[in-house]
GROMACS .gro file of C-alpha atoms in nm:
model
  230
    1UNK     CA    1   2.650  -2.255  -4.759
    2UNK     CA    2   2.454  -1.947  -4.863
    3UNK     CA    3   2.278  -1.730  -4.543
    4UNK     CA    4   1.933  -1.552  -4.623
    5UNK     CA    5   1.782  -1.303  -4.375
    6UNK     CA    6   1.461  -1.254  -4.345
    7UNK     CA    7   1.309  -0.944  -4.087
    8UNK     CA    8   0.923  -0.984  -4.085
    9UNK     CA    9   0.801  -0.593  -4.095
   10UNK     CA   10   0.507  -0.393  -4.058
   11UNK     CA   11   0.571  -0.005  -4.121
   12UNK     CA   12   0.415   0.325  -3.915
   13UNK     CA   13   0.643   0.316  -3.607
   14UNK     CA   14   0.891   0.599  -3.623
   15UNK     CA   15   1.083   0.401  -3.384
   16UNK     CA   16   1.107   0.066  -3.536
   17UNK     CA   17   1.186   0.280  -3.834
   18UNK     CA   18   1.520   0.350  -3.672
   19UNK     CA   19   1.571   0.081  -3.534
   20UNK     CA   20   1.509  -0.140  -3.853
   21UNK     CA   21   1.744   0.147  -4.030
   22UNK     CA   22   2.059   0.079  -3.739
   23UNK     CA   23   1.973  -0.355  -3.795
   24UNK     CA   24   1.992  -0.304  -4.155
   25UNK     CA   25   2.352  -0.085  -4.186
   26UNK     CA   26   2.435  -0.358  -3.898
   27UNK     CA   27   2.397  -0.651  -4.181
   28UNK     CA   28   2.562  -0.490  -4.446
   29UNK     CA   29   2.858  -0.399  -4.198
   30UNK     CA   30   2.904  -0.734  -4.041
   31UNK     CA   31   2.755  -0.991  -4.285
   32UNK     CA   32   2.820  -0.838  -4.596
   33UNK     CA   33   2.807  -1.162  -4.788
   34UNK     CA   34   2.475  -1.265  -4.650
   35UNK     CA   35   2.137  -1.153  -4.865
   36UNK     CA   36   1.896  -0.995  -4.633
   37UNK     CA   37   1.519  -0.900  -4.688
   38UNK     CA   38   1.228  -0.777  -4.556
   39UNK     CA   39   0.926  -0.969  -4.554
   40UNK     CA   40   0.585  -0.716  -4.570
   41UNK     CA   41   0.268  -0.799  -4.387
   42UNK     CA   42   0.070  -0.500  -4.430
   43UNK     CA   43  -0.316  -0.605  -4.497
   44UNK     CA   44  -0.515  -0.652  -4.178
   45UNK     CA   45  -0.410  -0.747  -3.833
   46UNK     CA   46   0.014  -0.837  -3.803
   47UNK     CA   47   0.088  -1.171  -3.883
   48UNK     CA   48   0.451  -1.237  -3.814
   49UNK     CA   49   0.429  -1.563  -4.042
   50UNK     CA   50   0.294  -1.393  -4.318
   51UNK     CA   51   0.558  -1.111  -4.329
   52UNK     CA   52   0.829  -1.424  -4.329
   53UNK     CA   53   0.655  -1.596  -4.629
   54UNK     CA   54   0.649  -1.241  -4.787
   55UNK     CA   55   1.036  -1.232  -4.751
   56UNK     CA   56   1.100  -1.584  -4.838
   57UNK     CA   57   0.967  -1.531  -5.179
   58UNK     CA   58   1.295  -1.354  -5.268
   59UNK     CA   59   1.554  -1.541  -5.029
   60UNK     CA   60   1.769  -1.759  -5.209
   61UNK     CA   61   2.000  -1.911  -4.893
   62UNK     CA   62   2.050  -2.224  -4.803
   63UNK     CA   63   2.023  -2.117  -4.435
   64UNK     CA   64   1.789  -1.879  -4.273
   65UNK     CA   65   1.839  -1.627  -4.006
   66UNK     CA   66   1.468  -1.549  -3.893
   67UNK     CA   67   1.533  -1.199  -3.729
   68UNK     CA   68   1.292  -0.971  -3.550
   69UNK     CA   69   1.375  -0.618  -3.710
   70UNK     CA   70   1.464  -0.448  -3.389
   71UNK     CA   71   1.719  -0.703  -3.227
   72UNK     CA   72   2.076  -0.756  -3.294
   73UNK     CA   73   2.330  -1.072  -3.201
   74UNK     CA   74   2.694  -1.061  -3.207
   75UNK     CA   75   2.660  -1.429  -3.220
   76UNK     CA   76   2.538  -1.490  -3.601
   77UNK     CA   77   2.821  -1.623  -3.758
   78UNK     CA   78   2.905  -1.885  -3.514
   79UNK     CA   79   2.543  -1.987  -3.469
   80UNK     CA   80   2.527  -2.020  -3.829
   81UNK     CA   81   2.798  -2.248  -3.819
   82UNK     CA   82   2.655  -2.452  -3.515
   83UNK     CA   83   2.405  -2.580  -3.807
   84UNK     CA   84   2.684  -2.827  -3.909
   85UNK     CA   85   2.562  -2.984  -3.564
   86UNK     CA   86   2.222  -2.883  -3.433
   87UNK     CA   87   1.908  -2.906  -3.638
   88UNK     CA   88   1.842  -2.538  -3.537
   89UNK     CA   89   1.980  -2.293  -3.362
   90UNK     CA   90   1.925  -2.012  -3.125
   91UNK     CA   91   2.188  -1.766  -3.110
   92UNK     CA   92   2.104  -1.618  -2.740
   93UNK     CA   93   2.013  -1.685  -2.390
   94UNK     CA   94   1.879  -1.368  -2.227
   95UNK     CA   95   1.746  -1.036  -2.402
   96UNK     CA   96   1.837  -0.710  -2.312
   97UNK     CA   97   1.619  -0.462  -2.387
   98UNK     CA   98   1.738  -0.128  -2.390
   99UNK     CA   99   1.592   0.199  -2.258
  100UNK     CA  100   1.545   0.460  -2.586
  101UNK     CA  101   1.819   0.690  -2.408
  102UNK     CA  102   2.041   0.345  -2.446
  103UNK     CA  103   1.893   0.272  -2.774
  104UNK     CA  104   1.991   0.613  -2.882
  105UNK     CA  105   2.329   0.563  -2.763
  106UNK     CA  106   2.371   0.284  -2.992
  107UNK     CA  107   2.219   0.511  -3.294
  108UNK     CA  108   2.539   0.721  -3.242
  109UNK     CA  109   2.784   0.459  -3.313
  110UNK     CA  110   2.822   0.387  -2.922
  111UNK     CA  111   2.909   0.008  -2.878
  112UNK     CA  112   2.649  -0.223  -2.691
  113UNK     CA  113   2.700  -0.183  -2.290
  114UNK     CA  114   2.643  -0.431  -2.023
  115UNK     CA  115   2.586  -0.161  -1.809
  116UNK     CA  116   2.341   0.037  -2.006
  117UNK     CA  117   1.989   0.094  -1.857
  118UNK     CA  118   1.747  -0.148  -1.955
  119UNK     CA  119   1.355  -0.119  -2.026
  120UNK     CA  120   1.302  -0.393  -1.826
  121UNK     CA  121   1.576  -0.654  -1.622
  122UNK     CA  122   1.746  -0.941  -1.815
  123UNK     CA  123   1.557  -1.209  -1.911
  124UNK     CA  124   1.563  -1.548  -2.079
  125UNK     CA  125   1.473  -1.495  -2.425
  126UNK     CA  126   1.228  -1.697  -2.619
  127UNK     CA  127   1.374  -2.001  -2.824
  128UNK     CA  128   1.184  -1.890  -3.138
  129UNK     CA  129   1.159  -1.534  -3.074
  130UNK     CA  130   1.420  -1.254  -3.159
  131UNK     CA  131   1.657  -1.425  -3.411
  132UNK     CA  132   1.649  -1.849  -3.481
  133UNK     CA  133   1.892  -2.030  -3.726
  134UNK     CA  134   1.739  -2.299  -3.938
  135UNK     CA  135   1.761  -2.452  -4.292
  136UNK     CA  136   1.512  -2.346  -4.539
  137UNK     CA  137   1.426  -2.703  -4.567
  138UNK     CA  138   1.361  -2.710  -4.227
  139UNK     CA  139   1.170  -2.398  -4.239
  140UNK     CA  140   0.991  -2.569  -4.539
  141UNK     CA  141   0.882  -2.869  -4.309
  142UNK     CA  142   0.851  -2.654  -4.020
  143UNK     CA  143   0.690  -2.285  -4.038
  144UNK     CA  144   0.555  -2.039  -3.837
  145UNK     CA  145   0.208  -2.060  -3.796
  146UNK     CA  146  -0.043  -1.841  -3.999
  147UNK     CA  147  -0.345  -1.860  -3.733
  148UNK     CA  148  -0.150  -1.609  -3.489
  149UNK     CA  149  -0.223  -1.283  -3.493
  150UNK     CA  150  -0.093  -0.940  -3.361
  151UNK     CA  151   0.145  -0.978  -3.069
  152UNK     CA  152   0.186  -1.337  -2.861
  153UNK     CA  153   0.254  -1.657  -2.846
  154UNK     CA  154   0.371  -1.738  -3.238
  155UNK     CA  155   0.745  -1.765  -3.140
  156UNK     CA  156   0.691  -1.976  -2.826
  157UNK     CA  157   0.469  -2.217  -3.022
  158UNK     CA  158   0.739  -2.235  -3.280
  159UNK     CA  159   0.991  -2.352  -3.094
  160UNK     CA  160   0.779  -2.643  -2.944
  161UNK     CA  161   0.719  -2.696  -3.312
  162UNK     CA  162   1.091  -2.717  -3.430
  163UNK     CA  163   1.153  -2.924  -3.108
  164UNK     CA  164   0.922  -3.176  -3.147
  165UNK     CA  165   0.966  -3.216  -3.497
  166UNK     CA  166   1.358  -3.199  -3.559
  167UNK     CA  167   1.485  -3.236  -3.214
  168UNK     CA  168   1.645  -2.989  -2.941
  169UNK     CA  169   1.842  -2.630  -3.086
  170UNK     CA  170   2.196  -2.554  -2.991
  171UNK     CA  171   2.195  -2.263  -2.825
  172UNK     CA  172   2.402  -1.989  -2.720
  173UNK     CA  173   2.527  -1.821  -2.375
  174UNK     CA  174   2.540  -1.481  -2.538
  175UNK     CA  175   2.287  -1.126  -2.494
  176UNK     CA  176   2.043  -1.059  -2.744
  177UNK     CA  177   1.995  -0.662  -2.744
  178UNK     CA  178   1.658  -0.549  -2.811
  179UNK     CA  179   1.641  -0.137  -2.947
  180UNK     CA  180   1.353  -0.007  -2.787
  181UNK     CA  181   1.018   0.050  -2.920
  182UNK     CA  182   0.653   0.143  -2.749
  183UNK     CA  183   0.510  -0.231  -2.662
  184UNK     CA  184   0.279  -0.346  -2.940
  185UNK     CA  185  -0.114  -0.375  -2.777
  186UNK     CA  186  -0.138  -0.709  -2.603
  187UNK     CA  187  -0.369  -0.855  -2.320
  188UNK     CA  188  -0.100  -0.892  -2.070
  189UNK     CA  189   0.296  -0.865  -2.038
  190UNK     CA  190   0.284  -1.266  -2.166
  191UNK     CA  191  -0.028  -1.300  -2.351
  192UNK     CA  192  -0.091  -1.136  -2.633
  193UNK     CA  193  -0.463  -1.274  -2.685
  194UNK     CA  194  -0.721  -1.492  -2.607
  195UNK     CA  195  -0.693  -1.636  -2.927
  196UNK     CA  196  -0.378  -1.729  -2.945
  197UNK     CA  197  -0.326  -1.808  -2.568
  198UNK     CA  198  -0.578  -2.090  -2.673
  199UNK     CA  199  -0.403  -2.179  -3.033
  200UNK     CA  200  -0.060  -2.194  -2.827
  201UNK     CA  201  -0.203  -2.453  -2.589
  202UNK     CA  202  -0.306  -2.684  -2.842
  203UNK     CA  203   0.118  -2.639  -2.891
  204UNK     CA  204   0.168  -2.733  -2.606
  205UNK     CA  205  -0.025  -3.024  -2.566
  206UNK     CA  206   0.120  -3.167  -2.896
  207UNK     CA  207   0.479  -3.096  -2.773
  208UNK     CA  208   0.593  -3.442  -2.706
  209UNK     CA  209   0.371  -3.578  -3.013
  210UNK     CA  210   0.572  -3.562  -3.319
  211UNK     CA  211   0.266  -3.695  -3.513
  212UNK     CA  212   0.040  -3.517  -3.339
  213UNK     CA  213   0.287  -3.192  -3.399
  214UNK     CA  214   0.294  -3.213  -3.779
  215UNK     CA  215  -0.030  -3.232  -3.792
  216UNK     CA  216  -0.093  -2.882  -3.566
  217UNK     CA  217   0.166  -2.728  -3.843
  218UNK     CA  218   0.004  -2.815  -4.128
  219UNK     CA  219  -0.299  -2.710  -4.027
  220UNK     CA  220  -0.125  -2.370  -4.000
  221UNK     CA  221   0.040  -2.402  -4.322
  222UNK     CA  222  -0.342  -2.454  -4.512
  223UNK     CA  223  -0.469  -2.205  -4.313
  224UNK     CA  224  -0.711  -1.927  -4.516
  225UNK     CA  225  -0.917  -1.645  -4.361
  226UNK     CA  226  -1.225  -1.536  -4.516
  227UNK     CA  227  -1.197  -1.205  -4.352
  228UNK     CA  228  -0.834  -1.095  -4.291
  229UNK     CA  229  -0.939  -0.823  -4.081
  230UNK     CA  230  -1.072  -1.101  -3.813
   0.00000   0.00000   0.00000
């Protein structure tokens, strides 16, 4: 079993900067064995799908960790293992995102603390957000979808996706810890646009349609824009 991971990225933030920086060393420290790239989406509004296809070009693993550049998980190895049961795999329950005092703890070699001040309180993490486990051939039958754009609503619709189509994840108990960042522009703390608000409901109403699902995915898959700055 070979283990490719693949950080979507977008440059310009000082502070995803470091944080992509402390993620990277974190790799290389931890999961030596395990190629890791970063997939570039650069041209026109972010498209967190497009920065993953950008890295799969040059991943060569069997199994993917999809990981958000700013997040880490103490969990990876065992969650990459849980693959030998689970069609995919999600290697968190709740998020905890740091403060940037906490964050900069962290920076300074300080090891991740429960009782470190958070951003915001605890929360249940998305299923396809922050860092999921898959096969590439999965990932193959199953992507992220190209239609979403800037911040919202991509990961959730991504895990109703993987559901529907290969069945329920195996998930983990553990923290995912989130370095802190400024919040990317969105419409509110949940949506991140009209637009996709509306492309994730169509998700949502395909959920329990396998049929129905594959078809919603490929449509995302074939996807062009005549004007990628729309």
């Amino acid at each position: 079993m070979t283990v490719s991971v693949v950080i979507p990225w977008r440059a310009g933030c000082p502070h995803r900067e470091r944080a992509l920086g402390w993620v990277l060393d974190r790799y290389a420290q931890v999961h030596p064995d395990w190629q890791v790239v970063t997939g570039v989406h650069d041209d026109g509004p972010w498209c967190k799908a497009a920065a993953v296809a950008d890295g799969l070009d040059r991943a060569d693993g069997d199994v993917l960790v999809v990981a958000d550049a700013d997040v880490w998980s103490e969990n990876l190895a065992d969650a990459v293992a849980h693959l030998d049961t689970a069609p995919w795999v999600v290697p968190h329950l709740h998020v905890r995102r740091l403060t940037e005092e906490a964050s900069s703890d962290v920076y300074a070699g300080n090891p991740f603390d429960t009782k470190a001040p958070l951003a915001r309180r605890k929360y249940r993490g998305r299923a396809g957000g922050g860092i999921v486990v898959l096969s590439a051939e999965l990932y193959d039958e199953c992507p992220l979808d190209m239609r979403f754009r800037n911040w919202g609503q991509e990961d959730d619709s991504w895990a109703l996706a993987l559901t529907a189509i290969a069945g329920r994840p195996w998930r983990a108990s553990t923290d995912l810890w989130h370095l802190w960042h400024p919040l990317a522009a969105r419409q509110s703390n949940s949506v991140g646009s009209t637009e996709g608000q509306a492309l994730f409901r169509r998700y949502q109403g395909a959920q329990r349609k396998p049929a129905r699902m594959r078809a919603l995915v490929e449509e995302g898959r074939t996807w062009t824009s005549v004007d990628s700055s729309t």
